[in-house]
Short mmCIF file of C-alpha atoms in Angstrom, two decimals:
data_model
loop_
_atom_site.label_atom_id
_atom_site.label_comp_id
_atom_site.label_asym_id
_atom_site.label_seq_id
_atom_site.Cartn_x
_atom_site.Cartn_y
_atom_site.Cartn_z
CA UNK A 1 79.32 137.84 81.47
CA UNK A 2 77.87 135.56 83.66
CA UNK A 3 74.57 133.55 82.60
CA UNK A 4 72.19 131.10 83.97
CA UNK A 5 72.65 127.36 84.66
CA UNK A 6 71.56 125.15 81.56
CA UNK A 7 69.82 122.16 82.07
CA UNK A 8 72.28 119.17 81.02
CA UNK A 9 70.22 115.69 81.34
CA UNK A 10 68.49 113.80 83.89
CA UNK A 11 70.08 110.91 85.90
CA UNK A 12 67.44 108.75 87.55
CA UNK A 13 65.03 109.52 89.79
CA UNK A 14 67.65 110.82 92.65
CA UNK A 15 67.85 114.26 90.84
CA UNK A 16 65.87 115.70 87.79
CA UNK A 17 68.30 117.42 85.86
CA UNK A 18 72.32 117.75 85.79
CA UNK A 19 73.15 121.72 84.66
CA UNK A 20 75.80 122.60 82.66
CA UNK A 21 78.24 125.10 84.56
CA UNK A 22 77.63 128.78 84.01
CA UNK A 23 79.12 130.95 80.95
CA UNK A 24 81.98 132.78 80.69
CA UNK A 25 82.94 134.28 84.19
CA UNK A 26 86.36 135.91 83.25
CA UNK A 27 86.73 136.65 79.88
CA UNK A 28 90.40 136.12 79.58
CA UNK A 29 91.09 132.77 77.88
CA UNK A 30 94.58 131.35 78.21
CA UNK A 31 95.71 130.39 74.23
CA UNK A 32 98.53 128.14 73.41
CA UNK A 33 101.22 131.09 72.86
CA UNK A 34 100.44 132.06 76.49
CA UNK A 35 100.43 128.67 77.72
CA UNK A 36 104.52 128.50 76.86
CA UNK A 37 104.75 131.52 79.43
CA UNK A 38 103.69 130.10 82.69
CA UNK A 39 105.92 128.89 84.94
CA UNK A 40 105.82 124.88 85.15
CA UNK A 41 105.83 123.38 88.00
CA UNK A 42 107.10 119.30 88.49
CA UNK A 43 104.39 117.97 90.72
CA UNK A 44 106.39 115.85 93.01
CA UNK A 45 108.29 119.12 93.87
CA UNK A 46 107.67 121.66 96.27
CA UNK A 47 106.78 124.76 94.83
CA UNK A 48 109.66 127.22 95.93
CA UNK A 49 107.51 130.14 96.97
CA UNK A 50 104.88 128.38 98.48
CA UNK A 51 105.16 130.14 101.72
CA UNK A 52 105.47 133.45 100.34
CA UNK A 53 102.02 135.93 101.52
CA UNK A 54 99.57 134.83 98.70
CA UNK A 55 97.68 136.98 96.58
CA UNK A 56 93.84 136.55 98.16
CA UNK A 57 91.09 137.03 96.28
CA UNK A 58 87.91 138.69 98.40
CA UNK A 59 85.32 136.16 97.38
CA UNK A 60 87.69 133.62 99.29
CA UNK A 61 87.89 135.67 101.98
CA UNK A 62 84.59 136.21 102.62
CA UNK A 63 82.68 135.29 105.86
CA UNK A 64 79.97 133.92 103.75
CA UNK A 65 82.08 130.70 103.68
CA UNK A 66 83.10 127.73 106.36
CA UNK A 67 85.17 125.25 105.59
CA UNK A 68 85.03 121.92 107.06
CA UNK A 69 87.52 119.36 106.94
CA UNK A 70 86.91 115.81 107.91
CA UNK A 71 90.11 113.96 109.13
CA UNK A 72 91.05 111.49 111.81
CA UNK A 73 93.83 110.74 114.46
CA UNK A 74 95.86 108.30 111.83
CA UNK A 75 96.29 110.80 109.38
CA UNK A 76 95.96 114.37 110.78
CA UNK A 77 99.75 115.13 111.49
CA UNK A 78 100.85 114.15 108.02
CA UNK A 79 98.00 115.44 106.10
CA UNK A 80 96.87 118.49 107.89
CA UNK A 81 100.18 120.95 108.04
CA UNK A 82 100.32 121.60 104.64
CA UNK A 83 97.00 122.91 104.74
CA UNK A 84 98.07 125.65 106.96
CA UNK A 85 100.69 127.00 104.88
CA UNK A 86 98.68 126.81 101.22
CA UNK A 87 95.26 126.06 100.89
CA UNK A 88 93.58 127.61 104.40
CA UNK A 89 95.56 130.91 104.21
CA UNK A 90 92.92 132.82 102.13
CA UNK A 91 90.09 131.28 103.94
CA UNK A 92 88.64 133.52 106.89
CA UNK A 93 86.51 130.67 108.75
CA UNK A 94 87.08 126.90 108.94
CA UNK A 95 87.01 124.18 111.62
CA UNK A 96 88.23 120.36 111.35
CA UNK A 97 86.30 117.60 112.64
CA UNK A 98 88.30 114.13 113.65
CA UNK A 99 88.22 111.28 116.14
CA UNK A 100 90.48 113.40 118.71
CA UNK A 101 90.90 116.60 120.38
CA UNK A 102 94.16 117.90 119.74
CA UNK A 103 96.16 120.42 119.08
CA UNK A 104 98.54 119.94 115.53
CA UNK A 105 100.98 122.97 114.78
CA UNK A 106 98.81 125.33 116.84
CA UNK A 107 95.28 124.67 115.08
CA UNK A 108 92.75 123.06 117.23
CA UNK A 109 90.87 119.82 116.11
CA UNK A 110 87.54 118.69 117.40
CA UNK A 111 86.14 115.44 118.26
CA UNK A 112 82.72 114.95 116.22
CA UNK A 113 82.36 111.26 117.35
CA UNK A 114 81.16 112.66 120.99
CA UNK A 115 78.40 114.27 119.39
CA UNK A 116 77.31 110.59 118.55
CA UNK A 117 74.79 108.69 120.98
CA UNK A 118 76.12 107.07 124.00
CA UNK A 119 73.81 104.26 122.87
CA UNK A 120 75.33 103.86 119.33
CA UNK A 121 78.79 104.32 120.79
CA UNK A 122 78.40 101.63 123.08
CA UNK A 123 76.46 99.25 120.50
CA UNK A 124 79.14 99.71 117.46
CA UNK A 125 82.12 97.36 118.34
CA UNK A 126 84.68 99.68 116.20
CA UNK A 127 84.16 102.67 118.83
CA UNK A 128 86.47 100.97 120.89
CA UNK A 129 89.00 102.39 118.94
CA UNK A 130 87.46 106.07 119.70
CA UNK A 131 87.77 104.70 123.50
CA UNK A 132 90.70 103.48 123.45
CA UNK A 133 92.10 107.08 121.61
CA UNK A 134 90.34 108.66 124.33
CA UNK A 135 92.18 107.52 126.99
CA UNK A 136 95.42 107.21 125.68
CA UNK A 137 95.31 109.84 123.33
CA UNK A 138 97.74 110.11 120.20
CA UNK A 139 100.46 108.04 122.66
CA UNK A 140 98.03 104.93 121.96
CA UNK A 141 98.53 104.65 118.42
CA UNK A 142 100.87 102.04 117.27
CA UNK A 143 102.68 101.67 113.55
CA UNK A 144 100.32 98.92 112.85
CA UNK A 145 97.62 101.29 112.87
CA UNK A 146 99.27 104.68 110.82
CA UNK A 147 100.20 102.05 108.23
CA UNK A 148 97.62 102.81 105.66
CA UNK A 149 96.77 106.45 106.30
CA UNK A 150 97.21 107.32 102.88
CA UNK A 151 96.10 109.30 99.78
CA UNK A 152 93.01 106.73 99.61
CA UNK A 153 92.75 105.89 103.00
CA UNK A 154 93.11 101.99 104.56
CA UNK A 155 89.84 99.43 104.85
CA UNK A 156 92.25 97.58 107.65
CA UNK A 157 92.40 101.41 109.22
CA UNK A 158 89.85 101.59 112.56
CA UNK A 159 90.09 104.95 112.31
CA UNK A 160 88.92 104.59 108.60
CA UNK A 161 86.08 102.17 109.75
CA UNK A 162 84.67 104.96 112.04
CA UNK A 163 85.08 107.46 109.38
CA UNK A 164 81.14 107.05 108.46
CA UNK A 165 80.09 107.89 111.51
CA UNK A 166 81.34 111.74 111.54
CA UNK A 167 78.93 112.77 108.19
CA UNK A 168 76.13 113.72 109.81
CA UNK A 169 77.28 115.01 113.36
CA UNK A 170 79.61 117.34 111.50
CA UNK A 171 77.25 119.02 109.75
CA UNK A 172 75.05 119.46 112.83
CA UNK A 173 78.52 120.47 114.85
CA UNK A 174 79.17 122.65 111.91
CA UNK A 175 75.59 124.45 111.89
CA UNK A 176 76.47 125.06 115.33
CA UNK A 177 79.92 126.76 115.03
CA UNK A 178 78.85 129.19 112.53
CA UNK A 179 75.05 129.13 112.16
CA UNK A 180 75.64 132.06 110.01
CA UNK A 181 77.57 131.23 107.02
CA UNK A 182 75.97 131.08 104.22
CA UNK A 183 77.80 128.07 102.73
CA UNK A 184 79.38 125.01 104.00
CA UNK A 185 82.03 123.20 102.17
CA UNK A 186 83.57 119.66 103.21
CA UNK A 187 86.90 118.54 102.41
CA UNK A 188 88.56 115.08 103.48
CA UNK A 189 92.49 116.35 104.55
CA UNK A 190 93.92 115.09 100.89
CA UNK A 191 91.48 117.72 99.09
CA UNK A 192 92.77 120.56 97.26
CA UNK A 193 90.67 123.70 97.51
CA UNK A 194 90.88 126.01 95.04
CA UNK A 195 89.05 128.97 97.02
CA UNK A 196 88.51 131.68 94.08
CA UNK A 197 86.95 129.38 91.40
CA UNK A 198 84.59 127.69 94.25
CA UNK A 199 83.30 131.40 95.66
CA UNK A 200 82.90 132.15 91.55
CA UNK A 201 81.10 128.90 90.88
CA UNK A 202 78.56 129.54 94.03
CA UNK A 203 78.09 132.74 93.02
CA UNK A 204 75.47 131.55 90.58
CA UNK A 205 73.25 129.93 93.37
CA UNK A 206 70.96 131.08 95.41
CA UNK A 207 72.35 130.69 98.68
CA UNK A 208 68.85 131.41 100.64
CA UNK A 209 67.66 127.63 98.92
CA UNK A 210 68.60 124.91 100.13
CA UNK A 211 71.32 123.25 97.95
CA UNK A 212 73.84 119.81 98.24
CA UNK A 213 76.23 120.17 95.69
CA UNK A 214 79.43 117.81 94.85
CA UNK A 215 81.00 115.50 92.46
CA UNK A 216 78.50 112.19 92.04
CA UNK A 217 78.52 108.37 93.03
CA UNK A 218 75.78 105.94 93.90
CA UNK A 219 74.76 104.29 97.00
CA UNK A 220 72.30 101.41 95.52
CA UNK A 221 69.69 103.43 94.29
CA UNK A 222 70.96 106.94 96.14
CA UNK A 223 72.60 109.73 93.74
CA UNK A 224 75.30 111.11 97.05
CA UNK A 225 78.18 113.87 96.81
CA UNK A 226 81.74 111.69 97.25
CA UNK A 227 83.47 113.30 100.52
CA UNK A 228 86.67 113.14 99.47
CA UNK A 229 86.09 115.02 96.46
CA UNK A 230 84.25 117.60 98.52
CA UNK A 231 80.81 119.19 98.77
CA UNK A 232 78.75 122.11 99.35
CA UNK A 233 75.81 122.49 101.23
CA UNK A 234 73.53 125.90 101.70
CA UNK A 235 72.55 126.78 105.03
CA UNK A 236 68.89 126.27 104.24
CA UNK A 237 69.84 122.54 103.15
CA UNK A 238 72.28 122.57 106.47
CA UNK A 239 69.27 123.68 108.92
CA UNK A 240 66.86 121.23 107.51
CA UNK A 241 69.15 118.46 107.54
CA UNK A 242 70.52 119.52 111.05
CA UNK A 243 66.92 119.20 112.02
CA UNK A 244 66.05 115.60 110.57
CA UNK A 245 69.20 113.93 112.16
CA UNK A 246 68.19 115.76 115.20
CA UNK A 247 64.76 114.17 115.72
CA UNK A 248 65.90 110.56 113.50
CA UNK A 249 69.28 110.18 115.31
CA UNK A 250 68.93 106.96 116.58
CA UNK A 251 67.35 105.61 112.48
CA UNK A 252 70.25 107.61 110.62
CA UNK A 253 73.24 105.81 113.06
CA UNK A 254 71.66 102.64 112.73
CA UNK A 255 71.44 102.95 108.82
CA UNK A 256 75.13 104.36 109.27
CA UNK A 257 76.45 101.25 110.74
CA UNK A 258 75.01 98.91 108.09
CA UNK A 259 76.59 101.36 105.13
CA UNK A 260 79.84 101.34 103.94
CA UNK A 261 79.61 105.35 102.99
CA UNK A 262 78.98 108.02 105.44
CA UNK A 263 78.67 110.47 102.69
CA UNK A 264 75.91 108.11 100.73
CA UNK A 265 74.03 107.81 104.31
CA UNK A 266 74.23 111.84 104.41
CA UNK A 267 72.73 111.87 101.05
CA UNK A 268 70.32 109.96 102.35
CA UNK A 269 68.86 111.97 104.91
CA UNK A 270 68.55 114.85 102.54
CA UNK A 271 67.05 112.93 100.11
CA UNK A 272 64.48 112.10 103.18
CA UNK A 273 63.65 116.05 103.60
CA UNK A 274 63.73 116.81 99.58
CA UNK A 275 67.20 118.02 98.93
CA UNK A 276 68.91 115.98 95.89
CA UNK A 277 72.27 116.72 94.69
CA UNK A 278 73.40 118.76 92.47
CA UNK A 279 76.22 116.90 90.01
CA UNK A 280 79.27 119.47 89.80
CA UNK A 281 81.39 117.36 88.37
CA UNK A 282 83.96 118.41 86.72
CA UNK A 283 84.60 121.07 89.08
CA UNK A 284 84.90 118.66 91.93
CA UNK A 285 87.29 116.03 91.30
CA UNK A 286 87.59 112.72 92.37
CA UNK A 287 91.18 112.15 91.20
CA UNK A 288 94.48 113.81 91.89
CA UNK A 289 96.19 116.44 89.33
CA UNK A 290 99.03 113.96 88.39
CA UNK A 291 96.26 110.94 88.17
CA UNK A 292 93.61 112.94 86.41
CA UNK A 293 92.87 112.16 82.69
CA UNK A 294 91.54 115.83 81.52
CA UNK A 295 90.35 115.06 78.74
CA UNK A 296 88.06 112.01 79.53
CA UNK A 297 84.34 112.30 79.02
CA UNK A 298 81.41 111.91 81.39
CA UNK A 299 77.73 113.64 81.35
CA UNK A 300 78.81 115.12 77.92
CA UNK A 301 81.51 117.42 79.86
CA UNK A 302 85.46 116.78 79.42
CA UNK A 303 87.44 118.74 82.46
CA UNK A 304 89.92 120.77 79.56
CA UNK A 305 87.67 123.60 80.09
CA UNK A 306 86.04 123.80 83.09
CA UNK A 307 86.78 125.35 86.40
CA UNK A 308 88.11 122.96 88.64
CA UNK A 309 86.68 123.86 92.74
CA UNK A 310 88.63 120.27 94.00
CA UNK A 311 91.01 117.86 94.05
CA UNK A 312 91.36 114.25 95.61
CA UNK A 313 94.03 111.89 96.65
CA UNK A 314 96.54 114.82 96.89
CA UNK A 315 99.38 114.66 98.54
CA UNK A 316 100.72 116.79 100.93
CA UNK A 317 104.21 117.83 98.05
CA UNK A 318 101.22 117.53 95.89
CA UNK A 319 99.06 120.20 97.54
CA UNK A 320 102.23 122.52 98.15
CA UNK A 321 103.35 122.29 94.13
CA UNK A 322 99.88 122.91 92.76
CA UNK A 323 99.22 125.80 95.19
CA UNK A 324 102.63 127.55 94.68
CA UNK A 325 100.90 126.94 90.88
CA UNK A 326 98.17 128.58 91.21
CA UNK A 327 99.37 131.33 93.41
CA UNK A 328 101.78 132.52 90.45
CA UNK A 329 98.99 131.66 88.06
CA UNK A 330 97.17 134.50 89.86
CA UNK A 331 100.22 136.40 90.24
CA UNK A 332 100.12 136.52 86.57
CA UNK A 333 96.24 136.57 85.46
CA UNK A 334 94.73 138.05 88.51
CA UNK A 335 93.47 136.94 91.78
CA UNK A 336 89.72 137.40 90.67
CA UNK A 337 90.61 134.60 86.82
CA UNK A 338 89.13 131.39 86.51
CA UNK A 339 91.70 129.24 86.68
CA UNK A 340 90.72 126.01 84.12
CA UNK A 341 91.85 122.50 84.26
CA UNK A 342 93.90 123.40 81.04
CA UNK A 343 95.82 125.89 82.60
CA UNK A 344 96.79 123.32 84.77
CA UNK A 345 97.54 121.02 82.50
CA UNK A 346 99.96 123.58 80.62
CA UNK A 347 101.42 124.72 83.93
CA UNK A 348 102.03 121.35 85.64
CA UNK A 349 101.60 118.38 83.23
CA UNK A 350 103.02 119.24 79.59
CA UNK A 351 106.18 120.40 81.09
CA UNK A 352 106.61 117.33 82.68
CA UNK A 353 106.14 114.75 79.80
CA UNK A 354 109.03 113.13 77.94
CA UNK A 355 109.46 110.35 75.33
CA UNK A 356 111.16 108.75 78.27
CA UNK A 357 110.61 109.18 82.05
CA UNK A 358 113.02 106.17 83.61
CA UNK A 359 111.87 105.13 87.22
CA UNK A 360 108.25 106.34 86.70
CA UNK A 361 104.66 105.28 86.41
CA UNK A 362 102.42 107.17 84.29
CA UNK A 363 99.25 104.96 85.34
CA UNK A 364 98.93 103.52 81.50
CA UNK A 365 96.55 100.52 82.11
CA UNK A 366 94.45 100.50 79.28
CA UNK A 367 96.19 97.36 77.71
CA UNK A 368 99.08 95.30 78.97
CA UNK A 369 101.33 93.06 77.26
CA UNK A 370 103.42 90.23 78.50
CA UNK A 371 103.55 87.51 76.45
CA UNK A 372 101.99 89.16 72.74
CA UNK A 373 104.87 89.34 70.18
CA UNK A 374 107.38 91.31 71.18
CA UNK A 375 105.97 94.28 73.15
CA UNK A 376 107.39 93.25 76.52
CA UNK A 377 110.86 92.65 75.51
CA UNK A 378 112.19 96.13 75.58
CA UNK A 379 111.09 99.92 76.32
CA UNK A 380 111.54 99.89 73.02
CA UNK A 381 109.52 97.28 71.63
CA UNK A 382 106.96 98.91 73.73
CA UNK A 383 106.71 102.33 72.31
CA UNK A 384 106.81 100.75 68.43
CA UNK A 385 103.12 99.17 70.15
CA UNK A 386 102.06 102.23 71.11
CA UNK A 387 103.50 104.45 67.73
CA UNK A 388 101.08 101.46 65.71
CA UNK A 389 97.68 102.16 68.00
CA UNK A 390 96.67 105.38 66.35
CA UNK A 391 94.68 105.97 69.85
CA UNK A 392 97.72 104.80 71.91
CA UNK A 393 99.16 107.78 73.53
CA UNK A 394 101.18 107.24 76.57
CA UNK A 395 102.74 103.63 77.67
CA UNK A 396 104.81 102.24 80.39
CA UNK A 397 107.47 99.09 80.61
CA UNK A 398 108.08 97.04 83.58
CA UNK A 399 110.16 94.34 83.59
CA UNK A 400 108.51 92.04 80.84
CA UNK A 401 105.35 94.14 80.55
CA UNK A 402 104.26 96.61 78.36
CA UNK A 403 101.10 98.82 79.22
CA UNK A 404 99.62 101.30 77.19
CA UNK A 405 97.15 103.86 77.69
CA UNK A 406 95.11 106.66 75.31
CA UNK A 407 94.81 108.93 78.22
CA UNK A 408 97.45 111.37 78.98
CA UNK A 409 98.25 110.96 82.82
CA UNK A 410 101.23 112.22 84.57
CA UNK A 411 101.78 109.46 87.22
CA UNK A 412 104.00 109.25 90.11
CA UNK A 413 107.82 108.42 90.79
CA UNK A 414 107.65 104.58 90.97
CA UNK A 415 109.81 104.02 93.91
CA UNK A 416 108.13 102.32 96.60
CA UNK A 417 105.34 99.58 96.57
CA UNK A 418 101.42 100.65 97.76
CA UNK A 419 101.22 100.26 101.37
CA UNK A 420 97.19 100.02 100.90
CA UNK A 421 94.18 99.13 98.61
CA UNK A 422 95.13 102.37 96.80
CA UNK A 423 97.94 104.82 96.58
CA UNK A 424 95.97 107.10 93.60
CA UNK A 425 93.03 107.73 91.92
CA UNK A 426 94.17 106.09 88.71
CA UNK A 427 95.49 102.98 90.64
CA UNK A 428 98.72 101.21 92.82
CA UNK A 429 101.72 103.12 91.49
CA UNK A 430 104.10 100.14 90.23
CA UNK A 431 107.32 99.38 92.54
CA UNK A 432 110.74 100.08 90.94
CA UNK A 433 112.80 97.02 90.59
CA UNK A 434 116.07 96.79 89.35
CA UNK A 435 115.96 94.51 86.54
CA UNK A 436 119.14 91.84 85.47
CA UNK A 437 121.02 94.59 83.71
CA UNK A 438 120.70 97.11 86.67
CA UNK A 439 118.01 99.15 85.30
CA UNK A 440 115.17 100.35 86.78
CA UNK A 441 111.97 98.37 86.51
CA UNK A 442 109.69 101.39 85.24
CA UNK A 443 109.79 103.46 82.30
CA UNK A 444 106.96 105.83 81.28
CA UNK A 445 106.78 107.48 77.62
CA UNK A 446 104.29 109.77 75.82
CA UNK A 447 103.87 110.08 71.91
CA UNK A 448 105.08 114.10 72.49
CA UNK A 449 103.21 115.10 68.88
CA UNK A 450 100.48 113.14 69.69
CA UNK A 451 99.79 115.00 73.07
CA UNK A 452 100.40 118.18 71.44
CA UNK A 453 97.55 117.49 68.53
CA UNK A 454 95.15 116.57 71.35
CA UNK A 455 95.60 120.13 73.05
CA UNK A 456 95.22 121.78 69.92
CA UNK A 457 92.02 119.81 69.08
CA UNK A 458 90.35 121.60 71.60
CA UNK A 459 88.55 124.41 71.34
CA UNK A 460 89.28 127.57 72.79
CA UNK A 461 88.37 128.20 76.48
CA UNK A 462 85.54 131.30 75.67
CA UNK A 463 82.71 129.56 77.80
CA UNK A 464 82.76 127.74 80.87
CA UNK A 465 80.71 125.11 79.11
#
């Protein structure tokens, strides 16, 4: 039965209250004896019938919706494809917005920076790059400049640098393209959108107000949706704000150049017509599914049972294994079931844990040793640390260092060294060295009983809380 939004707390003067997410949409709860039933997936795998015809629910095929996704010309062909085959199949209406018009496996992509002023173009040294892609097209783009089109993006990147600049444009462009829809979601080209539990979550707004929705970060004093997390915006919000950049162009790219977020500048413009955000957080994530700590704790909510809409930093074998997930998920539960962060976590993490993971990095940064006692001598050494911290539940060893961690995190195969300020959420995924007896530099371990107490300390999923 659904219910109304609750009234959570207030942060700051940006917005007056934070809701708590709506009651019990699908009764069906998902209990630990039907946990052991669905098919696990290994995250850094493909899923093997992810390009099988997926079941569809309606709400995520409904014409109410556009999706947007944000990209640019350093990162489109590796990100974008995937998207095709998985995520975009169930959705009726979307358009992506880059730094080049092209064509990538037979969708076409837009240029939103010629929407910009010629005067701001020609002010803003880094639009050279947008000239200089112009011209030459894709052909111009050397390995110097790819390097660092990752999961987190690249601060060396000039496509990243330009990246600011497409917030506002885009949601004009967007207006534009379907001035009809009555929602618009944004997604960065690493975003996983689960379709169903966004059209279920929306369902409890009021789509003729005007309504900015997303995960939450600050901008100095400004409460602003992250990007890459994704957000939502009503057309009433779009149609004002379409408005204001329209007749404060020339203010907003000014204000644009000096900021280091073009999703904090957005924020900023609604704030300037009297739309504030609405915090959605945890059903817009920041962090990946193998990165994501699901039980951590922020604005009284932990993700276990809540409805995730997003993900960020995801991979492209990422975004095929969870979707191949959640299609059988559906397969199983029905296309219309709210799919919760614990069914995730039963589907795609649990399976996937081990007292020893060799030649992995399970992001366990909470504490490092490499000189105390004995803890960095030996895998070993370092799980007897980790057994002794009664809130210790997952650790990794590295060559002389032991790390430890009371979050459960999957991680990543440690195999290569970051190629950028970031290569997850959670942090630089270690390199794998081969150590003097031939062994590989990175070992992950959980405390197995100690994970499995956790999940039965929680409570049973009966409200989307």
């Amino acid at each position: 039965m659904r219910t109304g939004i609750k009234v959570l707390l207030a942060i700051g003067a940006a917005v007056s209250t934070l809701p708590r997410s709506p009651a019990d949409i699908a009764p069906h709860s998902v209990d630990d004896d039907e946990d052991a039933q669905v098919q696990h997936h290994n995250i850094p795998q493909p899923a093997s019938d992810a390009d099988q015809e997926p079941p569809c629910p309606h709400a995520a095929l409904s014409s109410d919706f556009l999706i947007v996704i944000r990209t640019g010309a350093t990162e489109a062909p590796q990100k974008l494809p995937v998207h095709f085959r998985t995520t975009l199949t169930c959705i009726s209406s979307y358009i992506i917005y880059s730094d080049l018009s092209e064509t990538i496996t037979g969708h076409p992509v837009h240029d939103v920076l010629a929407h910009i002023s010629e005067s701001t173009r020609s002010r803003v040294p880094d639009f050279t790059h947008w000239r200089h892609l112009r011209e030459h097209g894709r052909a111009g783009l050397d390995d110097a400049i790819l390097y660092g089109s990752g999961p987190a993006g690249a601060l060396e990147n000039p496509g990243w640098k330009l990246d600011k600049f497409k917030f506002l444009p885009m949601t004009r462009a967007a207006l534009d393209y379907r001035p009809d829809a009555k929602w618009y979601v944004f997604l960065e080209p690493d975003t996983y959108l689960s379709a169903q539990n966004l059209a279920t979550y929306l369902a409890n707004f009021d789509a003729e107000k005007p309504h900015y929705i997303g995960k939450h970060m600050f901008l100095d004093d400004v409460l602003f949706a992250h990007g890459g997390s994704g957000f939502v915006l009503s057309r009433p919000a779009m149609q004002k704000l379409a408005a204001h950049y329209s007749s404060h162009e020339e203010d907003l790219d000014a204000i644009t150049e000096k900021s280091w977020a073009g999703d904090g500048v957005l924020a900023k413009a609604l704030q300037q017509v009297d739309i504030n955000l609405f915090v959605a957080w945890p059903h817009f994530q920041g962090d990946a599914v193998a990165s994501l700590d699901f039980n951590i704790s922020k604005l009284d909510r932990r993700p276990w049972c809540y409805a995730p809409a997003t993900w960020h930093h995801m991979r492209a074998d990422e975004v095929q294994a969870l979707w191949g997930f959640e299609t059988e998920w559906r397969e199983k539960h029905g296309v219309d079931a709210v799919l919760r962060h614990r069914d995730v976590f039963a589907g795609m993490i649990k399976p996937n844990l081990s007292v020893r993971k060799p030649d992995w990095d399970n992001l366990s940064t909470d504490t490092e040793y490499n000189i105390a006692k004995v803890a960095h001598k030996s895998f070993e050494n370092c799980r007897a640390v980790c057994a002794n911290r009664q809130e210790c539940i997952q650790f990794s060893y590295s060559n002389g260092k032991c790390s430890v961690s009371a979050n459960v995190k999957l991680g990543y195969p440690a195999t290569s060294q970051c190629l950028e300020y970031s290569n997850a959420a959670g942090g630089c995924v270690r390199r794998a060295e081969v150590d003097a007896n031939g062994g590989h530099g990175v070992s992950s371990g959980w405390m197995m009983e100690r994970v499995q107490k956790r999940r039965k300390g929680t409570s049973g999923c009966y409200e989307w809380c």
